PDB file of C-alpha atoms in Angstrom:
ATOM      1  CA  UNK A 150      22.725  -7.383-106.860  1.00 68.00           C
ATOM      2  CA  UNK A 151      23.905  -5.695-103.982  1.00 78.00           C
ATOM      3  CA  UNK A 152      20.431  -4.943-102.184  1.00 84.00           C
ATOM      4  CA  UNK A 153      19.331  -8.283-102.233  1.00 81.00           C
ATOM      5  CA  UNK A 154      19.117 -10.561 -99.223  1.00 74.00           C
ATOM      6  CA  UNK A 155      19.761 -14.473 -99.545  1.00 73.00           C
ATOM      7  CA  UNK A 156      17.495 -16.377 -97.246  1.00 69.00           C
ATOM      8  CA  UNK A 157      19.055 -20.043 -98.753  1.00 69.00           C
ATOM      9  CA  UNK A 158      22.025 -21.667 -97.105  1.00 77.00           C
ATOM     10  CA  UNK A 159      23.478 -19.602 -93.874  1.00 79.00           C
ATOM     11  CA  UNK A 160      27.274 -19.848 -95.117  1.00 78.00           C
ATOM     12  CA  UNK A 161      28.999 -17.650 -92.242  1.00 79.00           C
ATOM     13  CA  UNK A 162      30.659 -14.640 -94.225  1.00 80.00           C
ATOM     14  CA  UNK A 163      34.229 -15.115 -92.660  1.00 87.00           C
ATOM     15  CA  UNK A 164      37.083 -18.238 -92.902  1.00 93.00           C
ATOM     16  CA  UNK A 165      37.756 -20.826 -90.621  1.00 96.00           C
ATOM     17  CA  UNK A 166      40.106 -19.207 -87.844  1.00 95.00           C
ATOM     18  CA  UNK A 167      43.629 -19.968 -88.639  1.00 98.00           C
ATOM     19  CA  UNK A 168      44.525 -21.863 -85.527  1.00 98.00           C
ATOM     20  CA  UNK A 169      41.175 -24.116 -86.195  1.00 98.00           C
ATOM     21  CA  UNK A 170      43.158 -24.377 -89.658  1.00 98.00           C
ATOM     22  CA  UNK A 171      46.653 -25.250 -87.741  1.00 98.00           C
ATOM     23  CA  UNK A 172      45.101 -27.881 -85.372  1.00 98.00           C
ATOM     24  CA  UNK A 173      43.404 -29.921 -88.556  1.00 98.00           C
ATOM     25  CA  UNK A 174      46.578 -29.608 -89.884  1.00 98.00           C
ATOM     26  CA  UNK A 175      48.781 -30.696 -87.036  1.00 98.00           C
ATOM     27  CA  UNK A 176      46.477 -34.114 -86.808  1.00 98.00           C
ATOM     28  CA  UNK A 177      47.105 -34.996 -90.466  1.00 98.00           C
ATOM     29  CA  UNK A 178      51.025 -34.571 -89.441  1.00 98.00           C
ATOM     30  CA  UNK A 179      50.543 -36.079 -86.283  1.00 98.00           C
ATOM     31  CA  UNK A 180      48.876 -39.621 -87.907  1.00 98.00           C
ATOM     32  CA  UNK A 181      45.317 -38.848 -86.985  1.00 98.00           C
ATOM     33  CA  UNK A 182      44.251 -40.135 -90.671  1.00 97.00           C
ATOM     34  CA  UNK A 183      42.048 -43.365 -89.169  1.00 97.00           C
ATOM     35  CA  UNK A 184      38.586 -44.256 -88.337  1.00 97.00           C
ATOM     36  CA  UNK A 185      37.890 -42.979 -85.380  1.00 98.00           C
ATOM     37  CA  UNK A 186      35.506 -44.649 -82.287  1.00 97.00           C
ATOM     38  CA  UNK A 187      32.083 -44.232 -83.899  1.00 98.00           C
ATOM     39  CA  UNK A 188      30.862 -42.202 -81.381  1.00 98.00           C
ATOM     40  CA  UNK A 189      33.814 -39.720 -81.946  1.00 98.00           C
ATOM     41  CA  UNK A 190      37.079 -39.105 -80.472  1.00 98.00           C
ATOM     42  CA  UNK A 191      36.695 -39.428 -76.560  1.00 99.00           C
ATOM     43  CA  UNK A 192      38.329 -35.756 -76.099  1.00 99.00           C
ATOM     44  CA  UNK A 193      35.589 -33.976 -78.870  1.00 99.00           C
ATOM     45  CA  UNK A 194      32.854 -35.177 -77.003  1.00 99.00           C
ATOM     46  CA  UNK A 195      33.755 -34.500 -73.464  1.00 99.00           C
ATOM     47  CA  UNK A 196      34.682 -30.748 -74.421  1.00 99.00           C
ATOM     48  CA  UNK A 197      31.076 -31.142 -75.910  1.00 99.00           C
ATOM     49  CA  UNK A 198      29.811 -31.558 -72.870  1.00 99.00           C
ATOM     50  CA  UNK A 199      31.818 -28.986 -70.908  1.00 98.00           C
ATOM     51  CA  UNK A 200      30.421 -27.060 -73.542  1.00 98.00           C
ATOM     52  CA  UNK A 201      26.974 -27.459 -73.072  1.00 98.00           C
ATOM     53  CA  UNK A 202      27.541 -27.347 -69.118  1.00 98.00           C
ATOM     54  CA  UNK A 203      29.261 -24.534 -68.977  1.00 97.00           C
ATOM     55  CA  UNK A 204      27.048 -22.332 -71.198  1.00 96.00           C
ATOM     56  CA  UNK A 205      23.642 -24.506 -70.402  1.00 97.00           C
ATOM     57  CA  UNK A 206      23.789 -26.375 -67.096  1.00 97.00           C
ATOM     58  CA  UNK A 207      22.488 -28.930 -68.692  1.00 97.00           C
ATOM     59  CA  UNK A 208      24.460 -32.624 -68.249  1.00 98.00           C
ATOM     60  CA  UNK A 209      25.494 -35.042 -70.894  1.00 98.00           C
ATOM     61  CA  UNK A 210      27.963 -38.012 -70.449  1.00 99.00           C
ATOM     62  CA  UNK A 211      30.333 -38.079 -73.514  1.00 98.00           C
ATOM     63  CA  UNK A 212      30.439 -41.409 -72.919  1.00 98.00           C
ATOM     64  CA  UNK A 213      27.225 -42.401 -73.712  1.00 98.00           C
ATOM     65  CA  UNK A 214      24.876 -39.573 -74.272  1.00 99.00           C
ATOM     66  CA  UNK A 215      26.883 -37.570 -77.311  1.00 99.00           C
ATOM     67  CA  UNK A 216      27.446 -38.509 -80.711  1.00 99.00           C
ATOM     68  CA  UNK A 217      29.578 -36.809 -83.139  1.00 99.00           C
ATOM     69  CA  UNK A 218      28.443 -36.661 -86.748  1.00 99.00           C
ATOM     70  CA  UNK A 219      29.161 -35.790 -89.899  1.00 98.00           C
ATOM     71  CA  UNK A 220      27.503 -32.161 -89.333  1.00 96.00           C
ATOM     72  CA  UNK A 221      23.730 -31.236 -88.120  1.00 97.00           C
ATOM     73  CA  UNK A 222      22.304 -32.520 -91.385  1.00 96.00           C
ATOM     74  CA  UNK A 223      23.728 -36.292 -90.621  1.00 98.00           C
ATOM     75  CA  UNK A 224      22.420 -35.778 -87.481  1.00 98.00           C
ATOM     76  CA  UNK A 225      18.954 -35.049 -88.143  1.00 97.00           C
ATOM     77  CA  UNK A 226      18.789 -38.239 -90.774  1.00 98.00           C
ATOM     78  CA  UNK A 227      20.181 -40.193 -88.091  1.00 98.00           C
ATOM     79  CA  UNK A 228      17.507 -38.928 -85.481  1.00 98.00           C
ATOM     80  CA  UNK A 229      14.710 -39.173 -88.150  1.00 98.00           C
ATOM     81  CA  UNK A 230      15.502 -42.674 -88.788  1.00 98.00           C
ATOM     82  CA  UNK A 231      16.410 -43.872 -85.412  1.00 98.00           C
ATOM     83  CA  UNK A 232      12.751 -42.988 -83.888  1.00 97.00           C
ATOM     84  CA  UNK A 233       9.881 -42.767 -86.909  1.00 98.00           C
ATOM     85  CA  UNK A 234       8.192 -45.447 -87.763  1.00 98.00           C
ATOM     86  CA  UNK A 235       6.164 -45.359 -91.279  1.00 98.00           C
ATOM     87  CA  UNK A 236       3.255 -42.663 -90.752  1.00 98.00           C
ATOM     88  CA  UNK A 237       4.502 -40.999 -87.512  1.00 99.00           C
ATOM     89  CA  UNK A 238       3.717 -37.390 -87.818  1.00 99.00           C
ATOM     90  CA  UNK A 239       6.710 -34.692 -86.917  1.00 98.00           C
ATOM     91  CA  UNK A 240       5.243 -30.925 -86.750  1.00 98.00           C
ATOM     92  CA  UNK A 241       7.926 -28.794 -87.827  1.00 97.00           C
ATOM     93  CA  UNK A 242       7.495 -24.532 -87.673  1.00 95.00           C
ATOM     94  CA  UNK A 243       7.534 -22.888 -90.803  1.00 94.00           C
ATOM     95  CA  UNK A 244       9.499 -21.059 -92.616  1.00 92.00           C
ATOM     96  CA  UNK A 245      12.118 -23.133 -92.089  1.00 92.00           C
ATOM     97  CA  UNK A 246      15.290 -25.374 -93.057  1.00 89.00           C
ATOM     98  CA  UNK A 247      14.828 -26.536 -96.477  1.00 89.00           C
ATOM     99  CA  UNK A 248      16.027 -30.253 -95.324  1.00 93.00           C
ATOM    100  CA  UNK A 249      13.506 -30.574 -92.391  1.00 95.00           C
ATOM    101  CA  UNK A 250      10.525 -32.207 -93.982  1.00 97.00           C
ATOM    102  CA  UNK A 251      12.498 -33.962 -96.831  1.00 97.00           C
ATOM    103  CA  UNK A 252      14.218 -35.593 -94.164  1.00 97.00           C
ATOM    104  CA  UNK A 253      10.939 -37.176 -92.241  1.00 98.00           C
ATOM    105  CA  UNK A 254       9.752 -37.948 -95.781  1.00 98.00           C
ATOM    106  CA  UNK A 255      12.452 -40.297 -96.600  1.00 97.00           C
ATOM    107  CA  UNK A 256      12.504 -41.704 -92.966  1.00 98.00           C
ATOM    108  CA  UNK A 257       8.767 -42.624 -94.037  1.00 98.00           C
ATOM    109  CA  UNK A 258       7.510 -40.058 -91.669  1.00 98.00           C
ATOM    110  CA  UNK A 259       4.723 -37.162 -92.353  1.00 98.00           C
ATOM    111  CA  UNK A 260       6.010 -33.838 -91.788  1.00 98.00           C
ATOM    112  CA  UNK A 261       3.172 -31.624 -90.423  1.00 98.00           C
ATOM    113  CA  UNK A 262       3.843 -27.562 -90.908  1.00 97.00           C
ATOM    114  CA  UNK A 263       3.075 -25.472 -88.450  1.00 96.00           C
ATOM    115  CA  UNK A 264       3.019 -22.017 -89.922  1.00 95.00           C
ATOM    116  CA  UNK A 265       4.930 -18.852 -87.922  1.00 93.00           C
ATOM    117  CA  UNK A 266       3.533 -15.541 -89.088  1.00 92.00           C
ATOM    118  CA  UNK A 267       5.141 -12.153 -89.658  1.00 91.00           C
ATOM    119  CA  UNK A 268       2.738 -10.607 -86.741  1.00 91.00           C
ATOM    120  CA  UNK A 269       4.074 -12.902 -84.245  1.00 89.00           C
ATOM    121  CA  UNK A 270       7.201 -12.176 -85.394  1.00 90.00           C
ATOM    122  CA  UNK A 271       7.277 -15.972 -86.743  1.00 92.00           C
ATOM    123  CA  UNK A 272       7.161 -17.263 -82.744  1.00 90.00           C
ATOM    124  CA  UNK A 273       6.168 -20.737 -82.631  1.00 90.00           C
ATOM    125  CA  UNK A 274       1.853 -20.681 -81.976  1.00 92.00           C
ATOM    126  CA  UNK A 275       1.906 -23.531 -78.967  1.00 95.00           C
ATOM    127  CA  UNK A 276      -1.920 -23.627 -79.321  1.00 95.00           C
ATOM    128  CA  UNK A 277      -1.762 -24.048 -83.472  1.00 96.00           C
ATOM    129  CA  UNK A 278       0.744 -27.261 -82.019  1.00 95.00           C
ATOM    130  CA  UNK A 279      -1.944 -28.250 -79.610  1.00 97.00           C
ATOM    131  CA  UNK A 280      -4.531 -28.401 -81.827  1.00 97.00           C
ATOM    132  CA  UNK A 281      -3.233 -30.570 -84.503  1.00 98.00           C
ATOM    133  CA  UNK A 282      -2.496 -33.395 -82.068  1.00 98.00           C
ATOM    134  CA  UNK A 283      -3.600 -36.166 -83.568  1.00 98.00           C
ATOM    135  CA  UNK A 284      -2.973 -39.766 -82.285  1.00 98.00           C
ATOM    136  CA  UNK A 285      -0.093 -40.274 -85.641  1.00 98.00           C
ATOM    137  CA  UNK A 286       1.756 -37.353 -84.014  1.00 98.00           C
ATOM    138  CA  UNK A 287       5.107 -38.660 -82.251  1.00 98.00           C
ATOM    139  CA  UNK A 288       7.845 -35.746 -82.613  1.00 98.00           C
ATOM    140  CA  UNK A 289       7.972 -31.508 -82.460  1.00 98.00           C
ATOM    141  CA  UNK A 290      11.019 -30.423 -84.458  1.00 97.00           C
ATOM    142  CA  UNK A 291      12.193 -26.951 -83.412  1.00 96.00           C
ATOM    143  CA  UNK A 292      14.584 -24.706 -84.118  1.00 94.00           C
ATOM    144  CA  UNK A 293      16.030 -21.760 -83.206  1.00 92.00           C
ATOM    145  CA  UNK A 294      17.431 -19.219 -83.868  1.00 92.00           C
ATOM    146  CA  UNK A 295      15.174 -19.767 -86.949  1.00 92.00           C
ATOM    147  CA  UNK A 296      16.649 -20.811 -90.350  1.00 90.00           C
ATOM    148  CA  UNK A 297      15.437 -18.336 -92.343  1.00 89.00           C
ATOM    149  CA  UNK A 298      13.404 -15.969 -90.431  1.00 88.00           C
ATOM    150  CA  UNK A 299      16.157 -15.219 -87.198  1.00 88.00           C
ATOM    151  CA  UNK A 300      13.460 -15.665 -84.826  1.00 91.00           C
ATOM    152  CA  UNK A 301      14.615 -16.627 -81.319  1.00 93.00           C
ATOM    153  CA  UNK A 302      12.137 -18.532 -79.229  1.00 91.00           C
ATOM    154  CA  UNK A 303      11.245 -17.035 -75.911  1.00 92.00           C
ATOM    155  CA  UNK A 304      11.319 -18.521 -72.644  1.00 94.00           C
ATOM    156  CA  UNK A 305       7.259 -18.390 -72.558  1.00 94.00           C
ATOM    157  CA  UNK A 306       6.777 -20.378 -75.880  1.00 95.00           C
ATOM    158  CA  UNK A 307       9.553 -22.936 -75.062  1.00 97.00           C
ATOM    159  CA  UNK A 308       7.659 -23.956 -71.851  1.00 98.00           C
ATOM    160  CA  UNK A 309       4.113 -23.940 -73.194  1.00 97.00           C
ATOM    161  CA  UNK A 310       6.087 -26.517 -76.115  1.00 97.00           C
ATOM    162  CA  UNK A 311       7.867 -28.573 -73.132  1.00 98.00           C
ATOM    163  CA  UNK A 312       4.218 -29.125 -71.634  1.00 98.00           C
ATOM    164  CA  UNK A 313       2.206 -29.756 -74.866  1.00 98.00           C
ATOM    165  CA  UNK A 314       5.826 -32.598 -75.406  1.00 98.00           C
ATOM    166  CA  UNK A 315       4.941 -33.737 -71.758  1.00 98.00           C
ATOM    167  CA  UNK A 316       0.705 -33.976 -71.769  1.00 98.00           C
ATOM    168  CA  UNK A 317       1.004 -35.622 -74.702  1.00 98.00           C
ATOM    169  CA  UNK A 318       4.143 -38.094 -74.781  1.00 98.00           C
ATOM    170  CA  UNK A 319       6.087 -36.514 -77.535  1.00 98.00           C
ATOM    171  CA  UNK A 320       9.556 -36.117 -78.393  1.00 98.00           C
ATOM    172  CA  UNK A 321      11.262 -33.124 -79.273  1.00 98.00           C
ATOM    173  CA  UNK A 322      14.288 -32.314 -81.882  1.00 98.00           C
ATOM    174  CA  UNK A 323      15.818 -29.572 -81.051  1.00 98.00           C
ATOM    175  CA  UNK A 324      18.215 -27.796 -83.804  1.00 97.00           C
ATOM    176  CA  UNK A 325      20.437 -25.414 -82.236  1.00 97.00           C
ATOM    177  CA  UNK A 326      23.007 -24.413 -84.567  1.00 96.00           C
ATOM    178  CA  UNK A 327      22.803 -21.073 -84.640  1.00 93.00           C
ATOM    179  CA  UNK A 328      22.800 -21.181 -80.718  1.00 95.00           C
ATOM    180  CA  UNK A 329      25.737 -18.323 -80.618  1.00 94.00           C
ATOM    181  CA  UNK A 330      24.104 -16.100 -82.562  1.00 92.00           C
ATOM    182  CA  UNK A 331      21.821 -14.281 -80.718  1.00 92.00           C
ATOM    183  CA  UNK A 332      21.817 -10.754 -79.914  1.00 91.00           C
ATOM    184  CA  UNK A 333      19.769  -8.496 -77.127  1.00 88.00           C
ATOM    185  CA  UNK A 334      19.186 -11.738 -75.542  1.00 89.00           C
ATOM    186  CA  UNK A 335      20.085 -15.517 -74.033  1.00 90.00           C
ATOM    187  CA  UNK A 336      19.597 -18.727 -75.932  1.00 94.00           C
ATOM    188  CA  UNK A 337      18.091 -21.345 -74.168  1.00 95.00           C
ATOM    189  CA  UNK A 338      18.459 -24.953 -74.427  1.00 97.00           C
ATOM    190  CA  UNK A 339      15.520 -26.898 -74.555  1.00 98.00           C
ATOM    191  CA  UNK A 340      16.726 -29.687 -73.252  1.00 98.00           C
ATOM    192  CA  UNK A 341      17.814 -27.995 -69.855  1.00 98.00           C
ATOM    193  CA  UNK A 342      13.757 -27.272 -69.118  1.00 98.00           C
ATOM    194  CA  UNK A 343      13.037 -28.961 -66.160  1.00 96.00           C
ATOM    195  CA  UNK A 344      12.113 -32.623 -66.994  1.00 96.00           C
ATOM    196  CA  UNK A 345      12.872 -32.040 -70.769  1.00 98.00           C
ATOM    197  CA  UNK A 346      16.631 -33.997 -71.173  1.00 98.00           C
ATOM    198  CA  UNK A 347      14.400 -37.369 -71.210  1.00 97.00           C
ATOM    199  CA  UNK A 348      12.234 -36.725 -74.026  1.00 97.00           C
ATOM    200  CA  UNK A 349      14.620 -34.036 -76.176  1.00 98.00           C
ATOM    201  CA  UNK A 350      17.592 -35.054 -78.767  1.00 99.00           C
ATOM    202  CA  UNK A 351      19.445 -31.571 -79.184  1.00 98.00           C
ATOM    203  CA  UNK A 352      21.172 -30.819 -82.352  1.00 98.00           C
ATOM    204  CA  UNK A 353      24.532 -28.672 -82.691  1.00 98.00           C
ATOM    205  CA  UNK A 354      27.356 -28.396 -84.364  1.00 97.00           C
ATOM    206  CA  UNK A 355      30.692 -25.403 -85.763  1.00 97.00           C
ATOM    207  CA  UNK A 356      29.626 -24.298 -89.292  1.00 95.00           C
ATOM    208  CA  UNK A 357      28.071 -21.271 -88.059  1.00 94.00           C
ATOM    209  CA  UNK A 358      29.873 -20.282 -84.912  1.00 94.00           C
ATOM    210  CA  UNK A 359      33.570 -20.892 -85.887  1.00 95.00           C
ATOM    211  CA  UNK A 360      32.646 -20.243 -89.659  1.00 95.00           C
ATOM    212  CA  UNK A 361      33.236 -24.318 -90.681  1.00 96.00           C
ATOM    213  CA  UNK A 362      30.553 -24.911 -93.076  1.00 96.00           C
ATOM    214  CA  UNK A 363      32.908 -27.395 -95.083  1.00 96.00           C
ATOM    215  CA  UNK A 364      34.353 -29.536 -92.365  1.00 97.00           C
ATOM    216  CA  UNK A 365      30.938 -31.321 -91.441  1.00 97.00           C
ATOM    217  CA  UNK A 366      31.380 -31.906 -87.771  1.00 98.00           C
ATOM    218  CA  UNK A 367      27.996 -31.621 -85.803  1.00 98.00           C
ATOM    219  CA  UNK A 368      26.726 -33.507 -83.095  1.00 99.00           C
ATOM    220  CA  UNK A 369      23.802 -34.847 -81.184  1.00 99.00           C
ATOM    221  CA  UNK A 370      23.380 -35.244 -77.385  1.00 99.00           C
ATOM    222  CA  UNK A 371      20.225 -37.789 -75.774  1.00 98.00           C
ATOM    223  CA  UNK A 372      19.694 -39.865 -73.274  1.00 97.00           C
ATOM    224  CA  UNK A 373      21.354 -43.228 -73.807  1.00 97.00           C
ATOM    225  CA  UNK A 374      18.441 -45.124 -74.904  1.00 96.00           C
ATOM    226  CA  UNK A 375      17.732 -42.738 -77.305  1.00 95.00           C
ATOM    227  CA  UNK A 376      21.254 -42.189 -79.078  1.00 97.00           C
ATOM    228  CA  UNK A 377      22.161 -46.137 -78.901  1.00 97.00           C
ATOM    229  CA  UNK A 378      19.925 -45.717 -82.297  1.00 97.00           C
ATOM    230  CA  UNK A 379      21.627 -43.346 -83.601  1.00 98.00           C
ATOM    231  CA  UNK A 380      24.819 -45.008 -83.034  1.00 98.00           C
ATOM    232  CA  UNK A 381      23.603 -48.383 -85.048  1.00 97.00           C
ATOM    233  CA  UNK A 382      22.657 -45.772 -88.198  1.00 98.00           C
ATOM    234  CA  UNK A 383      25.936 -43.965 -88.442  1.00 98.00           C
ATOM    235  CA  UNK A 384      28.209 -46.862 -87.514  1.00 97.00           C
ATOM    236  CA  UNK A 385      26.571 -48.424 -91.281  1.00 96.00           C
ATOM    237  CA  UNK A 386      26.287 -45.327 -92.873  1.00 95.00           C
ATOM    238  CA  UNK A 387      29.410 -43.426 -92.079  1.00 96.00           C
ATOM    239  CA  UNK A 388      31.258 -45.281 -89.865  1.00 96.00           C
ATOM    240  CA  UNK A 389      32.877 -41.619 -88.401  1.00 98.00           C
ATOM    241  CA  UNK A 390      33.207 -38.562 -88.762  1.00 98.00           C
ATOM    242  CA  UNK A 391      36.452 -36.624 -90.480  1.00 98.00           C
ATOM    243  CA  UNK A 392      38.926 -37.167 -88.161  1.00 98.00           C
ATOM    244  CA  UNK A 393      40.671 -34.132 -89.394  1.00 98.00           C
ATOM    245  CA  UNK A 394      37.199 -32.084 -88.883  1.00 99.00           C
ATOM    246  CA  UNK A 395      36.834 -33.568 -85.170  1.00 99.00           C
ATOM    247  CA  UNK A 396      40.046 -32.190 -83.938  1.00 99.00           C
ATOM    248  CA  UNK A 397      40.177 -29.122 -85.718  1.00 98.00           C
ATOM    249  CA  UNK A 398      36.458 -28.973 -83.535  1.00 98.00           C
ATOM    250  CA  UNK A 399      38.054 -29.656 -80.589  1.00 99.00           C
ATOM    251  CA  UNK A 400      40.672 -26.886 -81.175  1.00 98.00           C
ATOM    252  CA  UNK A 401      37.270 -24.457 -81.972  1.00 98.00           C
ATOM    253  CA  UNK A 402      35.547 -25.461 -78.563  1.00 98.00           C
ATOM    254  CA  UNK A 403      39.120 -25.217 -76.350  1.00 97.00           C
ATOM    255  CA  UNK A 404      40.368 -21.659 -77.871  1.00 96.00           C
ATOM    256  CA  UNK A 405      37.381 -20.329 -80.382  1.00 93.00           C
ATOM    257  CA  UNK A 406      35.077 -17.933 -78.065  1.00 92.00           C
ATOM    258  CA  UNK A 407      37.078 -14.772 -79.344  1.00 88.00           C
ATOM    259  CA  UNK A 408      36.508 -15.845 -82.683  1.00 87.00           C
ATOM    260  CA  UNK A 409      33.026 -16.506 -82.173  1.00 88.00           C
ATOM    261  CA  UNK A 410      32.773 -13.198 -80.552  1.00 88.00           C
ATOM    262  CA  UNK A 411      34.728 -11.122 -83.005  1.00 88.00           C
ATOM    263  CA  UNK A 412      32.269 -12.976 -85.775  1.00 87.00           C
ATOM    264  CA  UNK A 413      29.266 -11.686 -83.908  1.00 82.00           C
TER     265      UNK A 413
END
């Protein structure tokens, strides 16, 4: 049916730019066909953080503070397993991903929903957060650009959620995938709130910017102490990433932002 809307998986509705095509292909002719470092190749993760610099201000050392994985969903089963312990509460805004609470669930967490309405025009309520505080609670999971709803979080609701995270000694996953795709507008990253790097492991990846759904290269940037843990989970789980997938990424960072802004 031609009227109807899917609200399920956000599969970009173009293909992967033909020189991100070339430059996965060039590293399978070139050798690239190992394990790479577990963290990711060196070069992926410092245009990472160039990335995030440039567009952000906000600071990561590839060398420590990045981790490439096998796209945002690795990533957020590494995070949820790295830092829950059985019964930690996670509030996550709803509607939202379909993996979100699944994912504290089989970390052993308890996902808590915090419900968005239409007349907000599904903004995240801070003071619905506030109040169900409860001494179990250890993480706020956001995202945005919202997964289904396309609601972009404002400056004003960010900041009331960096000083509920701060008052009360919480953590904060942030999910910004769709970071690119915003119109009439700026995205902001949480993390660069003032005080906010220490306490916030930011989640981003390609599939939706440079239309790479099936390559499965994401990444998550922390503070050291924070994504040492990840690390230990992924080096057992998955070892690496796709090596093919991390270069052709590191062609899409390098020589992608007229793609991304023709696919705008």
């Amino acid at each position: 049916m031609d009227d109807v809307i899917s609200l399920g998986i956000g599969e970009p509705d173009f293909a992967t730019p033909q020189h991100i095509l070339d430059a996965g292909i060039r590293s399978l002719q070139a050798g690239e066909t190992h394990y790479t470092s577990n963290a990711g190749i060196y070069a992926l993760r410092a245009a990472i953080a160039e990335h995030l610099q440039r567009l952000y201000g906000i600071s990561y050392d590839p060398d420590s503070e990045i981790i490439v994985t096998v796209g945002v969903s690795e990533a957020l089963y590494l995070v949820m397993n790295a830092i829950l312990d059985p019964g930690d509460e996670v509030f996550i805004p709803t509607p939202c991903f379909v993996s979100y609470q699944a994912e504290v669930i089989l970390a052993g967490g308890i996902p808590v929903e915090i419900p968005s309405r239409v007349e907000d025009d599904f903004q995240l309520r801070p003071e619905a957060l506030e109040a169900a505080i409860t001494p179990q609670t250890k993480v706020i999971f956001i995202g945005y650009p919202s997964n289904p709803t396309g609601a972009v979080a404002s400056r004003e609701t960010l900041l009331e959620v960096a000083r509920i995270a701060k008052a009360h000694d919480l953590l904060v996953i942030s999910d910004e995938i769709y970071d690119r795709l915003v119109y009439g507008t700026e995205h902001l990253c949480f993390a660069a709130l003032q005080d906010m790097k220490k306490r916030t492991i930011t989640l981003g990846g390609f599939s939706k910017s440079y239309a790479m759904t099936g390559w499965r290269v994401g990444y998550a940037c922390a503070p050291e102490e924070l994504l040492q843990g990840l690390v230990r989970i992924h080096q057992y789980t998955v070892m690496s990433a796709p090596t093919i997938s991390q270069f052709a990424a590191l062609e899409a960072l390098k020589h992608g932002e007229d793609d991304v802004a023709e696919m705008r």
